[in-house]
Every structure is written in structure tokens, then in C-alpha cells.
């Protein structure tokens, strides 16, 4: 990839059986981007967590919903926009979990948003009244000066 | 090939060796959960889980182990995780679970935790 911007999108049904399809789509777009191997698996995980949340919480028992994923892979940014028409849900309203407490109470859920925040540089949520939820996950690949971003501290 | 497979094998001292392969995500985690719950119902709380053939794990998959380790430990057992791939280990690291779970490189070291 040398300066090109790639865009693609897919629409999947609201069912966990299609998570593998979502992951394959992300992997395909990562392959045309400049994302390194270390970040590749983490970004796939972050998107899986976002889509899983929509299936399990956004749509709950509703079975006929769809989830649209749109990706822009540019030299300096990898942007994933996920749209659904399920229940309004702002992931930024959820606090990071206390893992010791999580284990103590035997809680199995509620970790996806924490992972999304750990992995991505930006997690933005937009609710469009009567239309849909839009979740935007961004990974910056280069700083404005051109240097690759260092590891998160 | 199925997305996710589990096999179990009895070892000595009431230790159960569980091998998992494939993808452990929100679609497949219930199978893992069922397997662990079945073992708990049979009073088997000493579990060694071989993750070396697990290609992928999400928080739904890790959640099964998080939800079960307390019960195992309360019953004189534990869940020892063996040989996760770097990608799988990374998920435990990101979740801050690496200090909570014991990881082992081989069966001998894993079983030693129950001595």
C-alpha cells in the first residue's frame, strides 16, 4: 500500500454465527493497510467485541436486525464505522471493570468495551434519533510528524 | 472443520485435561461453559486447559474462565491455562488476567499446581 485509501463495507445479520465473517472482513482490510502484525489481531478483537455487543445488547431478542460495517484503510488511519438499528447504547457510559471484583463475583460479561478502549485510539458513539446507532473505532497509524505511534503506556 | 472443538481427558489426582481448538467467541463460548459446568457437577474442579490449538479468543471466551475460576478455587481446585498462542495470551494480558490465572508450559508444570 503506498498512499492509497481503500474502502469497503459489508452487512451481516444480527447473529453470532456471522462473527467469523465480520472478522474475515476486518482481516482482509487490514491486509491492504499498513497495520502491523501485533495490532492486526487486536483490531480484529476490538471489532468483534463491538459487533458482539450489538448482537447481545443492542438487538437483544430481536432476530431480524442487521449490522453494517464500513472500513476506511488509509496510510495514516484505520477507521471502522459500525451501524445498527438496535437499542440506543453508548459504550462510553460504561466504566472500566475492576477485574479482581469481576473474578470474585464470577461475572462473565461486560469486558468488550474495556477491550475496545484498550486497543483503539478512538471509540466514538453517535445516536441518530429514529435511524441508527453509529460506533466509530479509529486506529491512528502515524503521528502528524510522520513517525509511527509508540506503544501505549 | 468445526469452528470450535473440545476434548477432555482424565489425568491422575482428579485432574481433567481439556484441549480446545478453533475459535472461542460469543458464538462458541456456551459449549466451553457447558463442558466446565458438567465437570463441576461431577465435582471435578482441577482443570488444565490446553490453549495451544486455540486460534482466537474474545472476551466472551475469556469470560467463561473468569466466571469459573472462583468456583474451582473454592473447591480446592483451579483452572491452569497451558501454552496459549501469543494472540490468545495478549487477550488475557489486555484484560489484566495474567496475574489472576496461572499459565503453564507443559502438563507436568500444570499438574504440579495441584500437588
Coordinates of C-alpha atoms in Angstrom, one line a residue:
Chain A
X1 CA 0.0 0.0 0.0
X2 CA 1.5 3.3 -1.0
X3 CA -0.7 6.2 -0.2
X4 CA -3.9 4.7 -1.4
X5 CA -7.1 4.7 0.6
X6 CA -9.2 1.6 0.5
X7 CA -12.9 1.5 1.4
X8 CA -15.3 -1.4 1.7
X9 CA -18.4 -2.4 3.6
X10 CA -20.4 -5.4 4.5
X11 CA -23.8 -6.0 6.1
X12 CA -24.2 -9.0 8.3
X13 CA -27.3 -10.4 10.0
X14 CA -27.7 -10.0 13.7
X15 CA -26.4 -13.4 14.8
X16 CA -23.2 -14.5 16.5
X17 CA -22.7 -17.2 13.7
X18 CA -21.7 -14.3 11.5
X19 CA -18.9 -13.0 13.8
X20 CA -16.4 -15.1 11.9
X21 CA -17.5 -13.3 8.7
X22 CA -17.0 -9.9 10.4
X23 CA -13.5 -10.9 11.5
X24 CA -12.6 -12.1 8.0
X25 CA -13.7 -8.8 6.6
X26 CA -11.6 -6.8 9.0
X27 CA -8.6 -9.1 8.4
X28 CA -9.0 -8.6 4.6
X29 CA -9.0 -4.8 5.1
X30 CA -6.1 -4.9 7.5
X31 CA -4.1 -6.8 4.9
X32 CA -4.3 -3.9 2.4
X33 CA -3.5 -1.4 5.2
X34 CA -0.1 -0.6 6.9
X35 CA -1.2 -2.1 10.2
X36 CA 1.5 -4.3 11.7
X37 CA 1.0 -7.9 12.8
X38 CA 0.9 -7.0 16.5
X39 CA -2.0 -4.6 16.0
X40 CA -3.8 -6.8 13.5
X41 CA -5.2 -9.4 15.9
X42 CA -6.0 -6.7 18.4
X43 CA -8.1 -4.6 16.0
X44 CA -9.9 -7.7 14.8
X45 CA -10.7 -8.4 18.5
X46 CA -11.9 -4.8 19.1
X47 CA -14.3 -5.0 16.2
X48 CA -15.5 -8.5 17.2
X49 CA -16.3 -7.0 20.7
X50 CA -18.3 -4.1 19.2
X51 CA -20.3 -6.4 16.9
X52 CA -20.9 -8.9 19.8
X53 CA -22.3 -6.1 22.0
X54 CA -24.7 -5.0 19.3
X55 CA -25.9 -8.6 18.8
X56 CA -26.3 -9.3 22.5
X57 CA -27.4 -5.9 23.9
X58 CA -28.4 -3.7 21.0
X59 CA -30.8 -6.1 19.4
X60 CA -31.3 -8.5 22.4
X61 CA -34.0 -10.9 21.4
X62 CA -34.7 -9.2 18.1
X63 CA -33.6 -11.6 15.3
X64 CA -34.1 -9.7 12.1
X65 CA -31.6 -6.8 12.6
X66 CA -28.6 -6.1 10.5
X67 CA -25.2 -4.7 11.3
X68 CA -23.3 -2.6 8.7
X69 CA -19.5 -2.4 8.9
X70 CA -17.7 0.2 6.8
X71 CA -13.9 0.4 6.8
X72 CA -11.6 3.1 5.5
X73 CA -7.9 1.9 5.4
X74 CA -5.7 4.9 4.7
X75 CA -1.9 5.3 5.2
X76 CA -2.4 7.2 8.4
X77 CA -5.7 5.9 9.8
X78 CA -7.8 2.7 10.0
X79 CA -11.4 3.6 10.7
X80 CA -14.2 1.2 11.3
X81 CA -17.8 2.5 11.3
X82 CA -20.4 0.1 12.7
X83 CA -24.1 0.9 12.2
X84 CA -27.1 -0.8 13.6
X85 CA -30.7 0.0 14.4
X86 CA -30.9 -1.7 17.8
X87 CA -31.4 -0.2 21.2
X88 CA -29.5 3.1 21.9
X89 CA -26.3 2.2 23.7
X90 CA -23.3 4.5 24.3
X91 CA -20.3 2.4 25.3
X92 CA -18.7 5.5 26.7
X93 CA -21.3 5.4 29.5
X94 CA -19.7 2.1 30.8
X95 CA -16.9 2.3 33.4
X96 CA -13.8 0.1 33.1
X97 CA -14.2 -3.1 35.1
X98 CA -12.4 -3.9 38.3
X99 CA -11.1 -7.3 37.3
X100 CA -10.5 -8.6 40.8
X101 CA -14.1 -7.9 41.6
X102 CA -15.2 -9.4 38.3
X103 CA -13.4 -12.7 39.1
X104 CA -14.7 -12.6 42.8
X105 CA -18.3 -12.3 41.7
X106 CA -17.9 -14.8 38.8
X107 CA -19.0 -12.2 36.3
X108 CA -18.5 -13.4 32.7
X109 CA -19.7 -10.4 30.7
X110 CA -19.0 -6.7 30.4
X111 CA -15.4 -6.8 29.2
X112 CA -15.8 -6.0 25.5
X113 CA -16.0 -2.2 25.8
X114 CA -12.9 -2.2 28.1
X115 CA -11.0 -4.1 25.4
X116 CA -12.2 -1.7 22.6
X117 CA -10.9 1.2 24.6
X118 CA -7.6 -0.6 25.4
X119 CA -7.0 -1.4 21.7
X120 CA -8.3 1.5 19.7
X121 CA -7.2 5.2 19.8
X122 CA -10.8 6.5 19.5
X123 CA -14.2 5.0 20.4
X124 CA -16.9 7.4 19.3
X125 CA -20.6 6.8 19.5
X126 CA -23.4 8.7 17.7
X127 CA -27.1 8.1 18.2
X128 CA -29.2 9.2 15.3
X129 CA -32.7 9.5 16.5
X130 CA -35.1 7.1 14.8
X131 CA -32.4 5.9 12.4
X132 CA -29.5 4.1 13.9
X133 CA -26.5 3.8 16.2
X134 CA -23.1 4.5 14.8
X135 CA -20.0 3.4 16.5
X136 CA -16.7 4.7 15.2
X137 CA -13.5 2.9 16.0
X138 CA -10.2 4.5 15.0
X139 CA -6.6 3.4 15.0
X140 CA -4.0 6.0 14.0
X141 CA -1.1 4.6 12.2
X142 CA 1.2 7.6 12.0
X143 CA 1.6 10.7 14.0
X144 CA 1.3 14.1 12.2
X145 CA 5.1 14.4 12.1
X146 CA 5.2 11.1 10.2
X147 CA 6.6 9.0 13.0
X148 CA 4.9 5.7 13.8
X149 CA 3.0 5.9 17.1
X150 CA 4.8 4.3 20.1
X151 CA 3.3 1.7 22.3
X152 CA 0.5 2.8 24.7
X153 CA 1.7 3.4 28.2
Chain B
X1 CA -13.6 -28.1 10.2
X2 CA -15.8 -27.1 13.1
X3 CA -15.3 -23.6 14.5
X4 CA -14.6 -24.9 17.9
X5 CA -13.7 -28.3 19.4
X6 CA -13.2 -29.5 23.0
X7 CA -11.8 -32.8 24.2
X8 CA -11.4 -33.9 27.7
X9 CA -9.0 -36.5 29.2
X10 CA -8.7 -37.6 32.8
X11 CA -5.3 -37.4 34.4
X12 CA -4.2 -38.6 37.9
X13 CA -5.3 -36.9 41.1
X14 CA -8.7 -35.9 39.8
X15 CA -7.2 -33.5 37.2
X16 CA -9.0 -33.1 34.0
X17 CA -7.0 -32.1 30.9
X18 CA -9.1 -30.1 28.4
X19 CA -7.9 -29.4 24.9
X20 CA -9.6 -26.6 23.0
X21 CA -9.1 -25.7 19.3
X22 CA -10.5 -23.2 16.9
X23 CA -12.3 -20.0 17.7
X24 CA -13.7 -19.3 21.2
X25 CA -16.1 -16.3 20.8
X26 CA -19.6 -15.2 21.5
X27 CA -20.9 -17.9 19.2
X28 CA -19.0 -20.8 20.7
X29 CA -18.4 -19.9 24.4
X30 CA -21.5 -21.7 25.6
X31 CA -20.0 -25.1 24.6
X32 CA -16.9 -24.3 26.7
X33 CA -19.2 -23.2 29.6
X34 CA -21.3 -26.4 29.4
X35 CA -18.1 -28.5 29.5
X36 CA -16.8 -26.8 32.6
X37 CA -20.2 -26.8 34.3
X38 CA -20.6 -30.5 33.6
X39 CA -17.2 -31.1 35.2
X40 CA -18.1 -29.0 38.3
X41 CA -21.3 -31.1 38.6
X42 CA -19.2 -34.2 38.7
X43 CA -17.1 -32.5 41.5
X44 CA -14.1 -32.1 39.2
X45 CA -12.5 -28.7 40.0
X46 CA -8.9 -29.3 39.0
X47 CA -8.7 -28.3 35.3
X48 CA -5.8 -27.9 32.9
X49 CA -6.8 -26.2 29.7
X50 CA -4.5 -26.6 26.7
X51 CA -4.9 -23.5 24.6
X52 CA -2.1 -24.2 22.2
X53 CA -4.5 -25.0 19.4
X54 CA -6.9 -22.2 20.1
X55 CA -6.7 -19.7 17.2
X56 CA -8.7 -17.0 18.7
X57 CA -10.4 -15.9 21.9
X58 CA -12.7 -12.9 22.6
X59 CA -13.9 -11.6 25.9
X60 CA -16.9 -13.9 25.7
X61 CA -14.5 -16.8 25.7
X62 CA -12.2 -15.5 28.4
X63 CA -15.4 -14.7 30.4
X64 CA -16.0 -18.5 30.7
X65 CA -12.7 -18.9 32.6
X66 CA -13.3 -15.7 34.6
X67 CA -16.7 -17.0 35.7
X68 CA -15.4 -20.4 36.6
X69 CA -12.1 -19.9 38.3
X70 CA -13.7 -18.7 41.6
X71 CA -15.8 -21.9 41.9
X72 CA -12.8 -24.1 41.1
X73 CA -10.6 -22.4 43.7
X74 CA -13.4 -22.5 46.4
X75 CA -13.4 -26.3 45.9
X76 CA -9.7 -26.9 46.3
X77 CA -9.2 -26.7 42.5
X78 CA -8.0 -24.3 39.9
X79 CA -8.0 -23.6 36.2
X80 CA -4.5 -23.7 34.8
X81 CA -4.1 -22.4 31.3
X82 CA -1.5 -24.1 29.2
X83 CA 0.5 -22.8 26.2
X84 CA -1.7 -20.0 24.8
X85 CA -0.5 -18.6 21.5
X86 CA 0.8 -15.0 21.6
X87 CA -2.5 -13.7 20.2
X88 CA -4.6 -15.6 22.8
X89 CA -2.2 -14.6 25.7
X90 CA -2.4 -11.0 24.6
X91 CA -6.2 -11.0 25.3
X92 CA -5.6 -12.2 28.9
X93 CA -2.9 -9.5 29.2
X94 CA -5.2 -6.8 27.9
X95 CA -7.9 -7.9 30.4
X96 CA -5.4 -7.8 33.3
X97 CA -6.0 -11.5 33.9
X98 CA -2.4 -12.6 33.7
X99 CA -1.9 -12.1 37.4
X100 CA -5.1 -13.9 38.2
X101 CA -4.6 -17.1 36.1
X102 CA -1.7 -19.4 36.3
X103 CA -0.1 -20.3 33.0
X104 CA 2.0 -23.4 32.3
X105 CA 4.3 -24.5 29.5
X106 CA 3.6 -28.2 29.8
X107 CA 1.3 -30.8 31.5
X108 CA 3.9 -31.6 34.2
X109 CA 4.2 -28.0 35.3
X110 CA 0.4 -27.5 35.1
X111 CA -0.3 -30.6 37.2
X112 CA 2.3 -29.5 39.8
X113 CA 0.0 -26.7 40.7
X114 CA -2.4 -29.3 42.3
X115 CA 0.3 -31.0 44.3

